[in-house]
Amino acid sequence: MSDSPQPYRVLARKYRPRSFSELIGQDAMVQTLGNAIRRGRLAHAFLMTGVRGVGKTSTARLIAKALNCVGPDGQGGPTIDPCGICEPCRAIAEGRHIDVVEMDAASHTGVDDVREIIEAVRYAAVSARYKIYIIDEVHMLSKNAFNALLKTLEEPPAHVKFLFATTEVNKVPVTVLSRCQRFDLRRIPADLLATHFAHVVEAESVAAEPDALALIAQAAEGSARDGLSILDQAIAHAEMGEGAPLVTAAQVREMLGLSDRGAVRRLLALLLEGETTTLLSAVRDLYALGIEPLALMRGLMELVHAVTLLKAGRDIASPGQSAEEREALADWAAQLGFAPLHRLWQLLLKGHDEVASAVLPIESCEMALLRVMHAATMPDPGEIARMLREGGPAAGAAAAAPSGGAPASSAPAGRLPGSFADLIEAMWQRGKGQLAQELHDCVGLVRYAPPQLDYRPTPQLPSDFSARLLPALRELTGVAWQVAQADGPAEPTLLEQEQRRAADARARILETPVVKAAMAAFPDAELDDKLERWSAEA
């Protein structure tokens, strides 16, 4: 009669580290522990903290093995490289050692559970060098339970070691933290995870494309356990090849929902183009396919964030990006300025929060996106206030947009902008973001009398600015302009004016009696940027 097959063990359990050499991404902690063991400077309590799946509980078990290993000959002492052969090592690995007690604080939160530990620590270990208590998710203990543990934790018997693990170290009382040697386990880098997953699929006799493993490592967000769970799912999802499953990048993208990114990109394009009817139809189509409104808002926010980082000069290439996505992000980064991108982000963030708490999520999503469409390219409140004060001919046009689509340009072709600020706003709205940004940040106005523009450049202004500006002005207004550098007195750049207004607003706030009193009472307090912006706009 044949033996029954062994039950399947998920990869996250099967490939738990059995030694410190298999613990990936935590080299600093391993070195510290190794030095402490070799020098006989062992703390009586250790606290491991970090996000899920980085190896907190596994590290605690490895420390228990390291402290109680006796070696193959039974004569060894504590070591950073436990043999895994002796009885204590095997018993601890199998979870049956009588002197290594594991407790889940999530289900043993009360003071009575801690009292049992306090009573038991008085007795010597039965068969091991140290009696070890591993308490997982220790932050779940009640306040009374922590208080009952304090004295024993500070002065435990020499034969007792405490090993704590938690994902929320901020919930652990400072009185407990001060009695422990703390190790912050870091998120595991994606390249290390991908290498680890390559070893796993090889051991499992599975074929996988490198890009597929890179996608899984990226989706794991630094957690080995999460990554192994995703890999387990990908192997089950993979089609059988000739003898072995093949995990492909295309299958992983589909499994993780990355294939929907193309639809979200098209949605952002419609949003920026002001295609109201098409936008609403696309939102409903995606909703019908099962994409939640909140996920839709989050996807748009991720795209805007990626465009902003790319514009700031950061390399955001990743295995999860298709060539089409990289091209689209590069185009948006070239066309959009920082100011519209920041407004887009703020509007999407507000919409995301509204959708998250809405009674009618899809309706709230549509309303939020319509608000984004009609407000993202509008001037900020400070600029509107300035235009209203000056009473410029384009002030009303810049602050209003037709109800059926994208905001109207404050200076359509054939109409000359009434002020320098109107000219910059018209540049933004006609997709000439780079020129608009340069006019805003790097040009001190000497004379503005359309179609005449005299300016004084800052050192940061590109040398080809004038050559690029002239055809853009002709296209924008339908009129040939005269643009020249001048050496006469010039106004500060608009960026410098904004910074000066912000500094003046800050100074006014700091001089108010209420703020003075608050600063005197709280010397380390800082003025909130939101309050400064509000004051400047007011």
Coordinates of C-alpha atoms in Angstrom, one line a residue:
M1 CA 0.0 0.0 0.0
S2 CA 1.5 3.3 -1.1
D3 CA 2.0 6.2 1.3
S4 CA -0.5 9.0 1.1
P5 CA 0.9 12.1 -0.5
Q6 CA 2.2 14.9 1.7
P7 CA -0.2 17.9 2.0
Y8 CA 0.9 20.9 0.0
R9 CA 2.7 23.6 1.9
V10 CA 2.4 27.1 0.6
L11 CA 5.6 28.8 -0.4
A12 CA 5.5 31.4 2.3
R13 CA 5.8 28.6 4.9
K14 CA 8.0 26.2 3.0
Y15 CA 10.7 28.8 2.4
R16 CA 10.8 30.4 5.8
P17 CA 14.5 31.1 6.6
R18 CA 16.1 28.2 8.6
S19 CA 19.3 30.1 9.3
F20 CA 20.5 33.7 9.4
S21 CA 22.3 33.1 6.1
E22 CA 18.8 32.6 4.5
L23 CA 17.4 35.8 6.1
I24 CA 17.5 38.3 3.2
G25 CA 17.7 42.1 3.5
Q26 CA 18.6 42.3 7.2
D27 CA 22.4 42.2 7.1
A28 CA 22.9 45.0 9.7
M29 CA 20.8 43.1 12.3
V30 CA 22.5 39.8 11.7
Q31 CA 25.9 41.4 12.1
T32 CA 24.9 43.1 15.4
L33 CA 23.5 39.8 16.7
G34 CA 26.6 37.9 15.6
N35 CA 28.9 40.3 17.4
A36 CA 26.8 40.2 20.6
I37 CA 26.8 36.4 20.7
R38 CA 30.5 36.1 20.0
R39 CA 31.3 38.7 22.7
G40 CA 28.9 37.3 25.2
R41 CA 26.9 40.6 25.3
L42 CA 23.4 39.2 25.1
A43 CA 20.5 41.4 26.0
H44 CA 17.7 39.9 28.1
A45 CA 15.0 41.2 25.8
F46 CA 14.9 41.8 22.0
L47 CA 12.2 43.7 20.1
M48 CA 11.8 43.1 16.3
T49 CA 9.7 45.7 14.5
G50 CA 8.9 46.2 10.8
V51 CA 6.2 45.8 8.2
R52 CA 4.5 42.5 7.6
G53 CA 6.5 39.7 6.1
V54 CA 10.0 41.0 6.6
G55 CA 10.9 38.2 9.0
K56 CA 10.2 39.3 12.5
T57 CA 8.8 36.1 13.9
S58 CA 11.3 34.0 11.9
T59 CA 14.1 36.1 13.3
A60 CA 12.8 35.5 16.8
R61 CA 12.9 31.7 16.2
L62 CA 16.4 31.9 14.7
I63 CA 17.6 33.8 17.8
A64 CA 16.0 31.1 20.0
K65 CA 18.0 28.4 18.0
A66 CA 21.2 30.5 18.1
L67 CA 21.0 30.8 21.9
N68 CA 20.1 27.2 22.6
C69 CA 22.2 25.3 19.9
V70 CA 24.6 22.7 21.4
G71 CA 26.1 21.7 18.1
P72 CA 26.3 18.2 16.5
D73 CA 28.5 16.9 19.3
G74 CA 26.3 18.4 22.1
Q75 CA 29.2 20.5 23.4
G76 CA 28.6 23.8 21.5
G77 CA 27.6 27.2 22.9
P78 CA 25.5 30.1 21.5
T79 CA 26.3 30.8 17.9
I80 CA 25.1 32.9 15.1
D81 CA 25.2 29.8 12.8
P82 CA 23.1 27.2 14.6
C83 CA 23.7 23.7 13.3
G84 CA 20.1 22.8 12.7
I85 CA 21.0 19.2 13.6
C86 CA 21.0 19.0 17.4
E87 CA 17.9 18.3 19.3
P88 CA 17.3 21.9 20.5
C89 CA 17.6 23.2 16.9
R90 CA 15.2 20.6 15.5
A91 CA 12.7 20.9 18.3
I92 CA 12.6 24.7 18.0
A93 CA 12.2 24.5 14.2
E94 CA 9.3 22.1 14.6
G95 CA 7.7 24.2 17.4
R96 CA 7.8 21.5 20.1
H97 CA 10.6 22.7 22.4
I98 CA 9.3 22.9 25.9
D99 CA 11.5 25.8 26.9
V100 CA 10.7 28.0 23.9
V101 CA 7.2 29.3 24.4
E102 CA 5.4 31.2 21.6
M103 CA 2.4 33.4 22.5
D104 CA 0.2 35.4 20.1
A105 CA -0.6 38.6 22.0
A106 CA -3.5 39.2 19.7
S107 CA -5.4 36.4 21.4
H108 CA -3.7 36.6 24.8
T109 CA -4.1 40.3 25.6
G110 CA -5.0 40.1 29.3
V111 CA -3.0 40.5 32.5
D112 CA -3.7 36.9 33.5
D113 CA -1.8 35.6 30.5
V114 CA 1.2 37.7 31.5
R115 CA 0.9 36.5 35.1
E116 CA 1.4 32.9 33.8
I117 CA 4.7 34.0 32.2
I118 CA 5.8 35.8 35.4
E119 CA 5.1 32.7 37.5
A120 CA 6.9 30.4 35.0
V121 CA 10.1 32.4 34.7
R122 CA 11.1 31.6 38.2
Y123 CA 11.8 28.0 37.2
A124 CA 14.9 27.0 35.4
A125 CA 14.8 25.7 31.8
V126 CA 14.0 22.0 31.6
S127 CA 16.4 21.0 28.8
A128 CA 17.7 24.1 27.1
R129 CA 20.3 26.7 28.0
Y130 CA 17.7 29.5 28.0
K131 CA 14.0 29.6 28.6
I132 CA 12.7 31.8 25.8
Y133 CA 9.4 33.6 25.4
I134 CA 8.4 34.7 21.9
I135 CA 5.5 37.1 22.0
D136 CA 4.1 38.0 18.5
E137 CA 2.2 41.3 17.9
V138 CA 3.2 42.4 21.4
H139 CA 1.5 45.8 20.9
M140 CA -1.8 44.0 21.3
L141 CA -1.2 43.5 25.0
S142 CA -3.4 45.5 27.3
K143 CA -2.1 48.4 29.4
N144 CA -2.4 46.3 32.6
A145 CA -0.6 43.4 30.9
F146 CA 2.3 45.6 30.0
N147 CA 2.5 47.1 33.5
A148 CA 2.5 43.6 35.0
L149 CA 5.4 42.6 32.7
L150 CA 7.6 45.6 33.4
K151 CA 9.5 44.4 36.5
T152 CA 10.1 41.0 35.2
L153 CA 11.2 42.4 31.8
E154 CA 13.7 44.7 33.5
E155 CA 15.3 42.1 35.8
P156 CA 14.5 38.7 34.5
P157 CA 16.4 35.6 35.8
A158 CA 19.7 34.9 33.9
H159 CA 18.2 31.8 32.2
V160 CA 15.3 33.8 30.6
K161 CA 15.2 35.7 27.3
F162 CA 12.2 37.6 25.9
L163 CA 11.7 38.0 22.1
F164 CA 9.0 40.5 21.0
A165 CA 7.7 41.1 17.5
T166 CA 5.4 43.9 16.4
T167 CA 4.2 45.7 13.3
E168 CA 3.1 48.8 15.2
V169 CA 6.0 49.7 17.5
N170 CA 4.4 53.1 18.2
K171 CA 1.7 51.3 20.3
V172 CA 4.3 49.7 22.5
P173 CA 4.8 51.7 25.8
V174 CA 8.1 53.6 26.0
T175 CA 8.7 51.9 29.4
V176 CA 8.8 48.5 27.5
L177 CA 10.9 49.8 24.6
S178 CA 13.5 51.2 27.0
R179 CA 14.0 47.7 28.5
C180 CA 14.6 46.0 25.1
Q181 CA 17.3 45.9 22.5
R182 CA 15.4 47.0 19.4
F183 CA 15.9 45.9 15.8
D184 CA 14.1 47.6 13.0
L185 CA 13.8 45.1 10.1
R186 CA 13.8 47.0 6.9
R187 CA 11.6 46.4 3.8
I188 CA 13.5 44.0 1.5
P189 CA 14.7 45.7 -1.7
A190 CA 12.9 44.5 -4.9
D191 CA 16.1 43.3 -6.5
L192 CA 16.9 41.0 -3.5
L193 CA 13.3 39.7 -3.6
A194 CA 13.5 38.9 -7.3
T195 CA 16.7 37.0 -6.8
H196 CA 15.2 35.1 -3.9
F197 CA 12.1 34.2 -6.0
A198 CA 14.4 33.0 -8.8
H199 CA 15.9 30.5 -6.4
V200 CA 12.4 29.5 -5.2
V201 CA 11.0 28.8 -8.7
E202 CA 14.2 26.8 -9.5
A203 CA 13.7 24.7 -6.4
E204 CA 10.0 24.2 -7.4
S205 CA 10.9 23.1 -10.9
V206 CA 9.0 26.1 -12.4
A207 CA 10.1 28.3 -15.2
A208 CA 9.6 32.1 -14.9
E209 CA 10.5 35.1 -16.9
P210 CA 12.8 37.6 -15.1
D211 CA 10.4 40.4 -15.8
A212 CA 7.6 38.3 -14.2
L213 CA 9.7 37.9 -11.0
A214 CA 10.5 41.6 -11.0
L215 CA 6.8 42.5 -11.2
I216 CA 6.0 40.2 -8.3
A217 CA 8.9 41.6 -6.2
Q218 CA 7.6 45.1 -6.9
A219 CA 4.1 44.2 -5.9
A220 CA 5.3 42.6 -2.7
E221 CA 6.3 46.1 -1.4
G222 CA 9.3 44.8 0.6
S223 CA 7.5 41.8 2.1
A224 CA 9.0 38.4 1.4
R225 CA 5.8 36.6 2.7
D226 CA 3.5 38.7 0.4
G227 CA 5.8 38.1 -2.5
L228 CA 5.9 34.4 -2.0
S229 CA 2.1 34.4 -1.7
I230 CA 1.8 36.3 -5.0
L231 CA 4.3 33.9 -6.6
D232 CA 2.3 30.9 -5.4
Q233 CA -0.8 32.4 -7.1
A234 CA 1.2 33.2 -10.3
I235 CA 2.4 29.6 -10.5
A236 CA -1.2 28.3 -10.1
H237 CA -2.3 30.9 -12.7
A238 CA 0.5 29.9 -15.2
E239 CA -0.2 27.8 -18.2
M240 CA 1.5 24.4 -18.4
G241 CA 4.3 24.3 -20.8
E242 CA 6.2 21.2 -21.9
G243 CA 6.6 19.6 -18.5
A244 CA 6.6 22.7 -16.2
P245 CA 4.5 25.8 -15.7
L246 CA 5.8 29.0 -17.2
V247 CA 5.2 32.2 -15.3
T248 CA 5.2 35.1 -17.8
A249 CA 5.2 38.8 -17.3
A250 CA 2.0 39.2 -19.3
Q251 CA 0.2 36.7 -17.0
V252 CA 1.5 38.5 -13.9
R253 CA 0.4 41.9 -15.2
E254 CA -3.1 40.5 -15.9
M255 CA -3.2 38.7 -12.5
L256 CA -2.2 41.9 -10.6
G257 CA -4.5 44.1 -12.6
L258 CA -1.6 46.0 -14.2
S259 CA -3.3 45.6 -17.6
D260 CA -5.9 48.1 -16.5
R261 CA -3.3 50.8 -16.3
G262 CA -3.8 51.5 -20.0
A263 CA -7.4 52.3 -19.4
V264 CA -6.5 54.6 -16.5
R265 CA -4.0 56.4 -18.8
R266 CA -6.6 57.0 -21.4
L267 CA -8.9 58.3 -18.7
L268 CA -6.2 60.8 -17.6
A269 CA -5.7 61.9 -21.2
L270 CA -9.5 62.6 -21.5
L271 CA -9.3 64.5 -18.3
L272 CA -6.6 66.7 -19.5
E273 CA -8.2 67.2 -22.9
G274 CA -11.5 68.3 -21.4
E275 CA -13.6 65.7 -23.2
T276 CA -16.6 65.7 -20.8
T277 CA -18.9 63.2 -22.6
T278 CA -16.2 60.8 -23.5
L279 CA -14.8 60.9 -20.0
L280 CA -18.1 60.1 -18.3
S281 CA -18.6 57.2 -20.7
A282 CA -15.1 55.8 -20.0
V283 CA -15.7 56.0 -16.3
R284 CA -18.9 54.0 -16.6
D285 CA -17.3 51.5 -18.9
L286 CA -14.5 50.8 -16.4
Y287 CA -17.1 50.6 -13.6
A288 CA -19.0 48.0 -15.6
L289 CA -15.8 46.0 -15.9
G290 CA -15.5 45.8 -12.2
I291 CA -13.0 48.5 -11.4
E292 CA -14.0 50.2 -8.1
P293 CA -14.3 54.0 -8.2
L294 CA -11.8 54.3 -5.4
A295 CA -9.2 52.2 -7.3
L296 CA -9.9 54.5 -10.3
M297 CA -9.1 57.6 -8.3
R298 CA -6.0 55.9 -6.8
G299 CA -4.8 55.0 -10.3
L300 CA -5.1 58.5 -11.6
M301 CA -3.2 59.8 -8.5
E302 CA -0.4 57.3 -9.2
L303 CA -0.1 58.6 -12.7
V304 CA 0.0 62.2 -11.7
H305 CA 2.6 61.4 -9.1
A306 CA 4.7 59.5 -11.7
V307 CA 4.5 62.4 -14.2
T308 CA 5.6 64.9 -11.4
L309 CA 8.5 62.8 -10.4
L310 CA 9.6 62.4 -14.1
K311 CA 9.3 66.2 -14.6
A312 CA 11.5 66.7 -11.5
G313 CA 14.2 64.5 -13.1
R314 CA 13.7 61.3 -11.3
D315 CA 14.0 58.0 -13.1
I316 CA 10.8 56.1 -12.5
A317 CA 11.3 53.2 -15.0
S318 CA 10.1 49.9 -13.6
P319 CA 9.2 46.4 -14.9
G320 CA 5.6 47.2 -14.4
Q321 CA 5.7 49.9 -17.0
S322 CA 5.0 49.2 -20.6
A323 CA 6.7 51.2 -23.4
E324 CA 3.4 53.0 -24.1
E325 CA 3.1 54.1 -20.5
R326 CA 6.7 55.4 -20.4
E327 CA 6.0 57.4 -23.6
A328 CA 2.8 58.8 -22.3
L329 CA 4.4 59.9 -19.0
A330 CA 7.3 61.5 -20.8
D331 CA 4.9 63.5 -23.0
W332 CA 2.8 64.7 -20.1
A333 CA 6.0 65.7 -18.2
A334 CA 7.1 67.8 -21.1
Q335 CA 3.7 69.5 -21.6
L336 CA 2.6 70.1 -18.0
G337 CA 4.1 72.5 -15.6
F338 CA 4.6 71.9 -11.9
A339 CA 1.7 74.3 -10.9
P340 CA -1.0 72.4 -12.9
L341 CA 0.4 69.0 -11.7
H342 CA 0.2 70.1 -8.1
R343 CA -3.3 71.3 -8.6
L344 CA -4.2 68.1 -10.3
W345 CA -2.8 66.1 -7.3
Q346 CA -4.7 68.2 -4.7
L347 CA -8.0 67.9 -6.6
L348 CA -7.6 64.1 -7.1
L349 CA -6.7 63.7 -3.5
K350 CA -9.8 65.6 -2.4
G351 CA -11.9 63.5 -4.8
H352 CA -10.3 60.3 -3.5
D353 CA -11.3 61.1 0.1
E354 CA -14.8 62.0 -1.0
V355 CA -15.3 58.7 -2.9
A356 CA -13.9 56.7 0.0
S357 CA -16.6 58.0 2.3
A358 CA -19.4 58.5 -0.2
V359 CA -22.8 56.8 -0.1
L360 CA -22.8 56.8 -3.9
P361 CA -19.2 56.0 -4.9
I362 CA -19.5 56.0 -8.7
E363 CA -21.5 59.2 -8.7
S364 CA -19.0 60.9 -6.4
C365 CA -16.2 59.7 -8.6
E366 CA -17.9 61.3 -11.7
M367 CA -18.5 64.6 -9.9
A368 CA -14.9 64.7 -8.6
L369 CA -13.5 64.1 -12.0
L370 CA -15.7 66.8 -13.5
R371 CA -14.4 69.2 -10.9
V372 CA -10.8 68.2 -11.7
M373 CA -11.5 68.8 -15.4
H374 CA -12.8 72.3 -14.9
A375 CA -10.5 73.4 -12.1
A376 CA -7.1 71.8 -12.7
T377 CA -5.9 74.4 -15.2
M378 CA -7.5 77.4 -13.5
P379 CA -5.2 80.0 -11.9
D380 CA -4.6 79.6 -8.1
P381 CA -6.6 81.9 -5.7
G382 CA -3.7 84.3 -5.3
E383 CA -3.5 84.9 -9.1
I384 CA -7.3 85.3 -9.3
A385 CA -7.2 87.9 -6.5
R386 CA -4.4 89.8 -8.3
M387 CA -6.3 89.9 -11.6
L388 CA -9.4 91.1 -9.8
R389 CA -7.4 93.8 -8.1
E390 CA -5.9 94.9 -11.3
G391 CA -9.2 94.7 -13.2
G392 CA -7.5 93.4 -16.3
P393 CA -9.6 92.7 -19.4
A394 CA -8.9 89.0 -19.2
A395 CA -9.6 88.6 -15.4
G396 CA -13.0 87.3 -15.8
A397 CA -12.1 85.0 -18.7
A398 CA -9.3 83.5 -16.7
A399 CA -11.5 82.7 -13.8
A400 CA -14.3 81.1 -15.8
A401 CA -14.8 78.2 -18.2
P402 CA -17.6 77.0 -20.5
S403 CA -19.8 74.4 -18.9
G404 CA -19.4 71.9 -21.6
G405 CA -15.7 71.1 -21.6
A406 CA -12.2 72.3 -20.7
P407 CA -11.5 75.7 -19.3
A408 CA -11.4 78.4 -21.9
S409 CA -8.1 79.9 -22.8
S410 CA -7.8 83.4 -21.4
A411 CA -6.1 84.4 -24.7
P412 CA -7.4 82.5 -27.7
A413 CA -5.8 83.0 -31.1
G414 CA -6.2 86.5 -32.4
R415 CA -6.7 88.1 -29.0
L416 CA -3.8 89.6 -27.1
P417 CA -3.5 88.8 -23.3
G418 CA -4.2 91.9 -21.2
S419 CA -1.3 91.3 -18.7
F420 CA 1.9 89.3 -18.4
A421 CA 0.2 86.9 -16.0
D422 CA -2.6 86.4 -18.6
L423 CA 0.0 85.5 -21.2
I424 CA 1.5 82.9 -18.9
E425 CA -1.9 81.5 -18.1
A426 CA -2.7 81.3 -21.8
M427 CA 0.6 79.4 -22.3
W428 CA -0.4 76.9 -19.7
Q429 CA -3.8 76.3 -21.1
R430 CA -2.6 75.8 -24.7
G431 CA -0.2 73.0 -23.6
K432 CA 3.0 75.1 -23.6
G433 CA 3.9 74.3 -20.1
Q434 CA 7.7 74.6 -20.3
L435 CA 7.6 78.1 -21.8
A436 CA 5.0 79.1 -19.2
Q437 CA 7.2 77.8 -16.4
E438 CA 10.2 79.7 -17.7
L439 CA 8.2 82.9 -18.1
H440 CA 6.9 82.5 -14.5
D441 CA 10.2 81.6 -12.9
C442 CA 13.0 83.1 -14.9
V443 CA 11.7 86.3 -16.5
G444 CA 11.8 89.8 -14.9
L445 CA 9.3 92.0 -16.8
V446 CA 10.7 95.3 -18.1
R447 CA 7.9 96.3 -20.4
Y448 CA 4.7 94.5 -21.4
A449 CA 2.8 96.3 -24.3
P450 CA 1.4 93.6 -26.6
P451 CA 2.8 92.7 -29.0
Q452 CA 5.9 94.0 -27.4
L453 CA 7.7 92.2 -24.6
D454 CA 11.0 93.4 -23.0
Y455 CA 12.4 91.4 -20.2
R456 CA 15.5 90.8 -18.1
P457 CA 16.5 87.1 -17.9
T458 CA 17.7 85.3 -14.7
P459 CA 20.8 83.1 -15.0
Q460 CA 18.5 80.0 -15.0
L461 CA 16.8 81.0 -18.3
P462 CA 17.8 78.7 -21.2
S463 CA 19.8 80.4 -24.0
D464 CA 17.3 79.3 -26.7
F465 CA 14.3 80.8 -24.8
S466 CA 13.7 83.7 -27.2
A467 CA 13.9 81.5 -30.2
R468 CA 11.2 79.2 -28.8
L469 CA 9.0 82.0 -27.5
L470 CA 8.5 83.9 -30.7
P471 CA 6.8 81.1 -32.7
A472 CA 4.8 80.1 -29.7
L473 CA 3.5 83.7 -29.3
R474 CA 2.6 83.8 -33.0
E475 CA 0.7 80.5 -32.7
L476 CA -1.1 81.7 -29.5
T477 CA -2.3 85.1 -30.6
G478 CA -2.0 85.1 -34.4
V479 CA 0.2 88.2 -34.2
A480 CA 3.9 88.7 -34.8
W481 CA 5.6 89.8 -31.5
Q482 CA 8.7 91.8 -30.8
V483 CA 10.6 90.2 -27.9
A484 CA 13.9 91.6 -26.6
Q485 CA 16.2 91.5 -23.6
A486 CA 16.5 94.8 -21.8
D487 CA 19.0 96.1 -19.2
G488 CA 16.6 98.6 -17.6
P489 CA 14.8 98.2 -14.3
A490 CA 12.7 95.1 -14.2
E491 CA 10.0 93.7 -11.9
P492 CA 10.9 90.6 -9.9
T493 CA 9.9 87.4 -11.5
L494 CA 6.5 86.1 -10.7
L495 CA 8.1 83.3 -8.7
E496 CA 10.0 85.9 -6.6
Q497 CA 6.9 87.9 -6.1
E498 CA 5.0 84.9 -4.8
Q499 CA 7.9 84.0 -2.5
R500 CA 8.0 87.6 -1.2
R501 CA 4.2 87.6 -0.6
A502 CA 4.5 84.3 1.3
A503 CA 7.3 85.7 3.4
D504 CA 5.3 88.9 4.2
A505 CA 2.3 86.8 5.1
R506 CA 4.4 84.7 7.4
A507 CA 5.8 87.8 9.0
R508 CA 2.3 89.3 9.6
I509 CA 1.1 86.0 11.1
L510 CA 4.1 85.8 13.4
E511 CA 3.5 89.3 14.6
T512 CA -0.1 88.7 15.7
P513 CA -0.6 88.6 19.5
V514 CA -2.1 85.1 19.4
V515 CA 0.7 83.5 17.4
K516 CA 3.3 85.4 19.5
A517 CA 1.8 83.9 22.7
A518 CA 1.7 80.4 21.2
M519 CA 5.3 80.6 20.1
A520 CA 6.3 81.8 23.6
A521 CA 4.4 78.9 25.2
F522 CA 5.7 76.3 22.6
P523 CA 9.2 77.3 21.5
D524 CA 9.6 74.3 19.2
A525 CA 6.3 74.9 17.4
E526 CA 6.4 75.7 13.7
L527 CA 4.0 77.7 11.5
D528 CA 1.8 75.5 9.3
D529 CA 2.3 76.1 5.6
K530 CA -1.5 75.9 5.1
L531 CA -2.0 78.8 7.4
E532 CA 0.5 80.8 5.5
R533 CA -1.1 80.0 2.1
W534 CA -4.5 80.9 3.5
S535 CA -3.3 84.2 4.8
A536 CA -1.5 85.1 1.5
E537 CA -4.7 84.3 -0.5
A538 CA -6.9 86.2 1.9

